[in-house]
Short mmCIF file of C-alpha atoms in Angstrom, two decimals:
data_model
loop_
_atom_site.label_atom_id
_atom_site.label_comp_id
_atom_site.label_asym_id
_atom_site.label_seq_id
_atom_site.Cartn_x
_atom_site.Cartn_y
_atom_site.Cartn_z
CA UNK G 967 3.37 0.90 -28.14
CA UNK G 968 5.97 -1.89 -27.89
CA UNK G 969 5.48 -3.42 -31.36
CA UNK G 970 7.22 -1.43 -34.04
CA UNK G 971 5.62 -0.70 -37.37
CA UNK G 972 6.77 -2.91 -40.24
CA UNK G 973 8.22 -0.58 -42.84
CA UNK G 974 7.14 -1.13 -46.45
CA UNK G 975 9.50 -2.03 -49.27
CA UNK G 976 11.40 0.98 -50.53
CA UNK G 977 10.63 3.08 -47.46
CA UNK G 978 14.00 2.69 -45.78
CA UNK G 979 15.28 1.01 -42.63
CA UNK G 980 16.11 1.89 -39.02
CA UNK G 981 18.68 -0.01 -36.97
CA UNK G 982 20.05 0.59 -33.51
CA UNK G 983 23.84 0.62 -33.35
CA UNK G 984 25.64 -0.93 -30.39
CA UNK G 985 27.67 0.98 -27.86
CA UNK G 986 27.10 4.17 -25.89
CA UNK G 987 26.07 6.60 -28.61
CA UNK G 988 24.23 9.90 -28.34
CA UNK G 989 22.25 9.08 -31.50
CA UNK G 990 22.33 5.29 -31.87
CA UNK G 991 19.47 4.86 -34.39
CA UNK G 992 20.88 4.70 -37.93
CA UNK G 993 18.57 5.52 -40.85
CA UNK G 994 19.26 4.00 -44.26
CA UNK G 995 17.65 4.39 -47.69
CA UNK G 996 18.21 2.77 -51.09
CA UNK G 997 19.50 5.51 -53.40
CA UNK G 998 20.64 4.79 -56.97
CA UNK G 999 20.84 1.08 -56.30
CA UNK G 1000 22.89 1.41 -53.11
CA UNK G 1001 21.84 1.55 -49.47
CA UNK G 1002 23.11 4.77 -47.93
CA UNK G 1003 23.03 6.20 -44.41
CA UNK G 1004 20.92 9.38 -44.44
CA UNK G 1005 20.89 10.23 -40.76
CA UNK G 1006 21.14 9.32 -37.07
CA UNK G 1007 18.61 9.99 -34.28
CA UNK G 1008 18.45 9.59 -30.50
CA UNK G 1009 15.37 7.33 -30.45
CA UNK G 1010 13.23 5.19 -32.73
CA UNK G 1011 10.32 7.66 -32.91
CA UNK G 1012 12.61 10.48 -34.05
CA UNK G 1013 14.22 8.18 -36.61
CA UNK G 1014 10.82 7.17 -37.99
CA UNK G 1015 9.79 10.84 -38.14
CA UNK G 1016 12.98 11.60 -40.07
CA UNK G 1017 12.28 8.76 -42.51
CA UNK G 1018 8.65 9.82 -42.98
CA UNK G 1019 9.75 13.38 -43.67
CA UNK G 1020 12.39 12.15 -46.12
CA UNK G 1021 9.88 10.02 -48.03
CA UNK G 1022 7.00 12.49 -47.60
CA UNK G 1023 4.72 9.66 -48.63
CA UNK G 1024 3.02 7.56 -45.93
CA UNK G 1025 0.86 6.17 -48.76
CA UNK G 1026 3.64 3.60 -49.17
CA UNK G 1027 1.99 1.91 -46.17
CA UNK G 1028 -1.08 0.96 -48.27
CA UNK G 1029 -3.77 3.23 -46.80
CA UNK G 1030 -6.59 0.74 -47.26
CA UNK G 1031 -4.81 -1.81 -45.05
CA UNK G 1032 -3.14 0.34 -42.36
CA UNK G 1033 -4.53 -0.28 -38.88
CA UNK G 1034 -5.36 2.22 -36.16
CA UNK G 1035 -2.30 1.12 -34.16
CA UNK G 1036 0.01 1.40 -37.17
CA UNK G 1037 -1.28 4.88 -37.97
CA UNK G 1038 -0.69 5.95 -34.37
CA UNK G 1039 2.95 4.89 -34.74
CA UNK G 1040 3.29 7.22 -37.73
CA UNK G 1041 1.45 10.06 -35.99
CA UNK G 1042 3.55 9.60 -32.86
CA UNK G 1043 6.75 9.75 -34.90
CA UNK G 1044 5.56 12.94 -36.59
CA UNK G 1045 3.97 14.67 -33.60
CA UNK G 1046 6.01 13.78 -30.50
CA UNK G 1047 9.23 15.60 -31.50
CA UNK G 1048 7.10 18.75 -31.78
CA UNK G 1049 5.43 18.65 -28.34
CA UNK G 1050 6.61 18.73 -24.72
CA UNK G 1051 7.39 15.50 -22.79
CA UNK G 1052 4.44 15.83 -20.38
CA UNK G 1053 2.08 16.26 -23.36
CA UNK G 1054 3.59 13.16 -24.95
CA UNK G 1055 2.90 11.24 -21.74
CA UNK G 1056 -0.72 12.39 -21.57
CA UNK G 1057 -1.33 11.46 -25.23
CA UNK G 1058 0.21 8.02 -24.72
CA UNK G 1059 -1.96 7.47 -21.63
CA UNK G 1060 -5.05 8.49 -23.62
CA UNK G 1061 -4.09 6.19 -26.51
CA UNK G 1062 -3.86 3.29 -24.05
CA UNK G 1063 -7.61 3.70 -23.44
CA UNK G 1064 -8.38 3.12 -27.14
CA UNK G 1065 -7.44 -0.57 -27.26
CA UNK G 1066 -10.65 -1.68 -28.99
CA UNK G 1067 -9.52 0.27 -32.08
CA UNK G 1068 -5.93 -1.00 -32.33
CA UNK G 1069 -6.45 -3.81 -34.88
CA UNK G 1070 -9.18 -2.14 -36.95
CA UNK G 1071 -8.35 -0.92 -40.46
CA UNK G 1072 -8.29 2.84 -40.02
CA UNK G 1073 -10.18 3.63 -43.23
CA UNK G 1074 -13.06 1.39 -42.16
CA UNK G 1075 -13.54 2.81 -38.65
CA UNK G 1076 -16.99 4.33 -38.11
CA UNK G 1077 -18.23 6.93 -35.64
CA UNK G 1078 -19.85 4.14 -33.62
CA UNK G 1079 -16.41 2.59 -33.09
CA UNK G 1080 -14.97 5.89 -31.85
CA UNK G 1081 -17.94 6.50 -29.57
CA UNK G 1082 -17.62 2.99 -28.13
CA UNK G 1083 -13.99 3.70 -27.23
CA UNK G 1084 -15.11 6.83 -25.36
CA UNK G 1085 -17.71 4.73 -23.52
CA UNK G 1086 -14.90 2.37 -22.52
CA UNK G 1087 -13.13 5.32 -20.89
CA UNK G 1088 -16.35 6.41 -19.17
CA UNK G 1089 -16.88 2.87 -17.83
CA UNK G 1090 -13.46 2.91 -16.15
CA UNK G 1091 -14.63 5.89 -14.09
CA UNK G 1092 -12.43 8.37 -15.96
CA UNK G 1093 -14.12 11.67 -16.59
CA UNK G 1094 -14.04 14.69 -18.85
CA UNK G 1095 -10.30 15.39 -18.91
CA UNK G 1096 -9.30 11.83 -19.93
CA UNK G 1097 -12.03 11.66 -22.56
CA UNK G 1098 -11.04 15.08 -23.89
CA UNK G 1099 -7.41 13.97 -24.21
CA UNK G 1100 -8.49 10.81 -26.08
CA UNK G 1101 -10.55 12.95 -28.46
CA UNK G 1102 -7.48 15.13 -29.05
CA UNK G 1103 -5.48 12.01 -29.97
CA UNK G 1104 -8.21 11.01 -32.42
CA UNK G 1105 -8.21 14.52 -33.89
CA UNK G 1106 -4.42 14.38 -34.47
CA UNK G 1107 -4.74 10.97 -36.11
CA UNK G 1108 -7.51 12.01 -38.46
CA UNK G 1109 -5.74 15.26 -39.33
CA UNK G 1110 -2.63 13.29 -40.25
CA UNK G 1111 -4.67 10.75 -42.23
CA UNK G 1112 -6.35 13.50 -44.26
CA UNK G 1113 -3.07 15.35 -44.82
CA UNK G 1114 -1.43 12.28 -46.32
CA UNK G 1115 -4.54 11.13 -48.22
CA UNK G 1116 -5.01 7.98 -46.19
CA UNK G 1117 -8.67 9.04 -45.99
CA UNK G 1118 -10.55 11.82 -47.83
CA UNK G 1119 -11.36 15.01 -45.86
CA UNK G 1120 -15.04 14.09 -45.54
CA UNK G 1121 -14.04 10.92 -43.65
CA UNK G 1122 -12.68 12.93 -40.70
CA UNK G 1123 -15.25 11.78 -38.15
CA UNK G 1124 -13.24 12.76 -35.06
CA UNK G 1125 -15.11 16.09 -34.86
CA UNK G 1126 -18.36 14.21 -34.22
CA UNK G 1127 -17.13 12.37 -31.11
CA UNK G 1128 -19.15 13.22 -27.98
CA UNK G 1129 -17.66 13.16 -24.49
CA UNK G 1130 -19.02 13.71 -20.98
CA UNK G 1131 -19.59 17.25 -19.82
CA UNK G 1132 -17.01 18.87 -17.57
CA UNK G 1133 -18.41 18.43 -14.07
CA UNK G 1134 -17.00 20.35 -11.13
CA UNK G 1135 -17.13 17.63 -8.53
CA UNK G 1136 -16.21 19.79 -5.56
CA UNK G 1137 -14.87 23.19 -4.63
CA UNK G 1138 -11.10 23.42 -4.56
CA UNK G 1139 -9.66 23.95 -1.08
CA UNK G 1140 -6.16 24.33 0.31
CA UNK G 1141 -4.51 22.03 2.84
CA UNK G 1142 -5.01 23.31 6.37
CA UNK G 1143 -2.29 23.35 9.04
CA UNK G 1144 -3.50 20.17 10.74
CA UNK G 1145 -3.36 18.26 7.45
CA UNK G 1146 0.13 19.56 6.65
CA UNK G 1147 1.34 18.47 10.09
CA UNK G 1148 -0.11 14.99 9.48
CA UNK G 1149 1.97 14.75 6.32
CA UNK G 1150 5.16 15.82 8.15
CA UNK G 1151 4.58 13.27 10.89
CA UNK G 1152 4.14 10.51 8.29
CA UNK G 1153 7.30 11.05 6.22
CA UNK G 1154 9.30 8.28 7.90
CA UNK G 1155 6.85 5.63 6.69
CA UNK G 1156 5.26 7.20 3.61
CA UNK G 1157 7.46 7.94 0.59
CA UNK G 1158 4.70 9.94 -1.05
CA UNK G 1159 3.98 12.05 2.03
CA UNK G 1160 7.49 13.44 1.48
CA UNK G 1161 6.75 13.99 -2.20
CA UNK G 1162 3.46 15.77 -1.50
CA UNK G 1163 5.21 18.16 0.89
CA UNK G 1164 8.05 18.77 -1.57
CA UNK G 1165 5.51 19.54 -4.29
CA UNK G 1166 3.47 21.75 -1.95
CA UNK G 1167 6.41 23.81 -0.71
CA UNK G 1168 7.55 24.60 -4.26
CA UNK G 1169 4.17 25.86 -5.44
CA UNK G 1170 4.73 24.24 -8.82
CA UNK G 1171 2.12 22.96 -11.22
CA UNK G 1172 2.00 19.12 -11.08
CA UNK G 1173 3.58 18.79 -14.56
CA UNK G 1174 6.45 21.06 -13.48
CA UNK G 1175 7.13 19.04 -10.34
CA UNK G 1176 7.04 15.69 -12.15
CA UNK G 1177 9.67 16.85 -14.65
CA UNK G 1178 12.26 18.19 -12.19
CA UNK G 1179 15.63 16.61 -12.98
CA UNK G 1180 18.37 16.09 -10.41
CA UNK G 1181 20.73 18.21 -12.54
CA UNK G 1182 18.49 21.24 -11.93
CA UNK G 1183 18.68 20.97 -8.13
CA UNK G 1184 21.33 23.05 -6.38
CA UNK G 1185 21.17 21.51 -2.94
CA UNK G 1186 24.03 23.49 -1.32
CA UNK G 1187 22.54 26.80 -2.46
CA UNK G 1188 19.05 25.47 -1.55
CA UNK G 1189 17.21 26.16 -4.77
CA UNK G 1190 16.17 24.49 -8.01
CA UNK G 1191 15.29 25.54 -11.55
CA UNK G 1192 11.99 24.83 -13.30
CA UNK G 1193 12.90 24.40 -16.97
CA UNK G 1194 9.53 23.59 -18.54
CA UNK G 1195 6.24 25.31 -17.80
CA UNK G 1196 2.94 26.00 -19.54
CA UNK G 1197 3.63 29.76 -19.34
CA UNK G 1198 6.57 31.91 -20.40
CA UNK G 1199 6.76 33.42 -16.90
CA UNK G 1200 7.09 29.94 -15.41
CA UNK G 1201 9.97 28.72 -17.57
CA UNK G 1202 13.54 28.71 -16.24
CA UNK G 1203 12.46 30.16 -12.91
CA UNK G 1204 14.26 29.68 -9.63
CA UNK G 1205 12.43 28.36 -6.57
CA UNK G 1206 14.08 28.17 -3.13
CA UNK G 1207 13.76 24.85 -1.32
CA UNK G 1208 11.89 25.18 1.97
CA UNK G 1209 14.20 24.42 4.90
CA UNK G 1210 11.91 21.83 6.47
CA UNK G 1211 11.64 19.84 3.23
CA UNK G 1212 15.37 19.99 2.49
CA UNK G 1213 16.07 16.56 4.11
CA UNK G 1214 13.51 14.99 1.73
CA UNK G 1215 15.31 16.40 -1.31
CA UNK G 1216 18.65 15.13 -0.01
CA UNK G 1217 17.15 11.68 0.57
CA UNK G 1218 15.64 11.38 -2.91
CA UNK G 1219 18.74 12.80 -4.59
CA UNK G 1220 20.72 9.99 -2.95
CA UNK G 1221 18.69 7.51 -5.03
CA UNK G 1222 20.58 8.85 -8.06
CA UNK G 1223 17.61 8.85 -10.44
CA UNK G 1224 17.35 11.29 -13.34
CA UNK G 1225 14.01 12.61 -12.05
CA UNK G 1226 13.05 13.36 -8.46
CA UNK G 1227 9.42 12.21 -8.77
CA UNK G 1228 9.87 8.45 -9.12
CA UNK G 1229 8.44 5.31 -7.63
CA UNK G 1230 10.50 3.10 -5.32
CA UNK G 1231 12.00 1.37 -8.38
CA UNK G 1232 13.29 4.65 -9.82
CA UNK G 1233 10.72 4.89 -12.63
CA UNK G 1234 9.54 8.44 -13.35
CA UNK G 1235 5.94 9.11 -12.31
CA UNK G 1236 3.53 10.50 -14.88
CA UNK G 1237 0.51 12.46 -13.65
CA UNK G 1238 -1.81 9.45 -13.52
CA UNK G 1239 0.57 7.37 -11.39
CA UNK G 1240 1.45 10.32 -9.16
CA UNK G 1241 -2.24 11.12 -8.66
CA UNK G 1242 -3.08 7.55 -7.62
CA UNK G 1243 -0.28 7.57 -5.01
CA UNK G 1244 -1.27 11.08 -3.92
CA UNK G 1245 -4.87 9.97 -3.33
CA UNK G 1246 -3.85 6.74 -1.59
CA UNK G 1247 -1.52 8.59 0.79
CA UNK G 1248 -4.22 11.08 1.80
CA UNK G 1249 -6.70 8.25 2.36
CA UNK G 1250 -4.27 6.29 4.55
CA UNK G 1251 -3.56 9.41 6.63
CA UNK G 1252 -7.28 10.21 6.90
CA UNK G 1253 -6.85 13.55 5.15
CA UNK G 1254 -9.86 14.68 3.18
CA UNK G 1255 -9.74 14.70 -0.61
CA UNK G 1256 -7.43 17.19 -2.32
CA UNK G 1257 -5.89 17.44 -5.78
CA UNK G 1258 -2.18 17.89 -6.57
CA UNK G 1259 -2.93 21.36 -7.96
CA UNK G 1260 -4.23 22.41 -4.53
CA UNK G 1261 -0.65 22.06 -3.25
CA UNK G 1262 0.15 25.10 -5.40
CA UNK G 1263 -2.80 27.07 -3.98
CA UNK G 1264 -1.70 26.07 -0.47
CA UNK G 1265 1.77 27.60 -0.83
CA UNK G 1266 0.29 30.78 -2.32
CA UNK G 1267 -1.97 31.09 0.73
CA UNK G 1268 0.86 30.33 3.18
CA UNK G 1269 3.08 33.01 1.60
CA UNK G 1270 0.28 35.56 1.64
CA UNK G 1271 -0.54 34.82 5.27
CA UNK G 1272 3.14 35.25 6.16
CA UNK G 1273 3.16 38.71 4.50
CA UNK G 1274 5.82 37.66 2.01
CA UNK G 1275 6.94 40.14 -0.63
CA UNK G 1276 4.29 40.13 -3.44
CA UNK G 1277 6.91 40.17 -6.20
CA UNK G 1278 8.72 37.23 -4.59
CA UNK G 1279 5.43 35.30 -4.44
CA UNK G 1280 4.81 35.88 -8.14
CA UNK G 1281 8.32 34.78 -9.03
CA UNK G 1282 8.08 31.61 -6.96
CA UNK G 1283 4.72 30.69 -8.48
CA UNK G 1284 5.72 31.67 -12.01
CA UNK G 1285 3.03 34.32 -12.44
CA UNK G 1286 3.48 37.01 -15.06
CA UNK G 1287 3.80 40.52 -13.65
CA UNK G 1288 4.48 43.95 -15.09
CA UNK G 1289 6.79 44.56 -12.15
CA UNK G 1290 9.05 41.70 -13.24
CA UNK G 1291 10.91 43.04 -16.24
CA UNK G 1292 13.43 40.25 -16.81
CA UNK G 1293 14.07 36.59 -16.05
CA UNK G 1294 17.71 37.03 -14.97
CA UNK G 1295 18.20 36.20 -11.30
CA UNK G 1296 20.86 37.90 -9.19
CA UNK G 1297 22.15 36.78 -5.79
CA UNK G 1298 19.96 39.50 -4.29
CA UNK G 1299 16.89 38.06 -6.04
CA UNK G 1300 17.63 34.56 -4.71
CA UNK G 1301 18.13 35.99 -1.23
CA UNK G 1302 14.71 37.68 -1.42
CA UNK G 1303 13.04 34.47 -2.60
CA UNK G 1304 14.62 32.49 0.24
CA UNK G 1305 13.60 35.18 2.70
CA UNK G 1306 9.99 34.88 1.55
CA UNK G 1307 10.01 31.07 1.74
CA UNK G 1308 11.66 31.06 5.19
CA UNK G 1309 8.78 33.07 6.64
CA UNK G 1310 6.84 29.79 6.64
CA UNK G 1311 7.70 27.67 9.67
CA UNK G 1312 5.82 24.52 10.68
CA UNK G 1313 5.74 23.55 14.37
CA UNK G 1314 4.48 19.99 14.09
#
């Protein structure tokens, strides 16, 4: 949300200091008749969270008047420092679907209003997962509102929101050899054909791929590190870069962006934007429908078909295994992972 919440009298103030500072947002509070600096934060949301925690009283915002959008600003400031970046992105994307609620006074919102916002999402063609994420955002907002007595507990109506049922539209399938070769032949003209192959030949989950930073890519040693993952086994794991995708990594690294998965302007792709480009690329190349997660299944199948070492496969994919007793990688381990990956050779 671009518009910042107007802070009430006595709550404190947040100002951004000039210059190249690690924590440029200065937080001030009137104490004993004098305005004093009580902290510094890296971004506005963290500063607001600090100020809310210091005051421990969002009731200063006049609960009967606070709007849905204003409450989200408070919830975002409280919640986002506690969750992972990709979860923040998915919550923000879900909140963007709830526009009809933005200007409504939160305490006066009724279940019909919430249900109408879910219908808005349905009418855009978005299904179960998007609606579920929007319901989670509503749940966080109502939990916060009850906690800080903006509404009484019995006014938590988020639990009564209905969403579409989870429909399995089609059976998941892997990319076949012909489809993979089509992608390789298209890389000179399709930026996202490169990206699909890079994603596929890492075997990462989509959220892992989208959050790869250039600082975690060791191009000379031909491997990268996955820092964040939904599982403990997936965090801080090493994945060798497939030889035939190495030129794509070199090309995108030359763009000097913080993240590898970006659009042509250098803006990081979230899942929604990546998925739309993924789908468009497959359509243009006349490749039947796949999902980004099927890239991961494809590499698993390719490694199995190449008789790669089972332990190496599990390490590459970030699967937990009783045979993997520690997360420390030696040069021998990296050699074994590269050996497994190099068993896959495409003759397109």
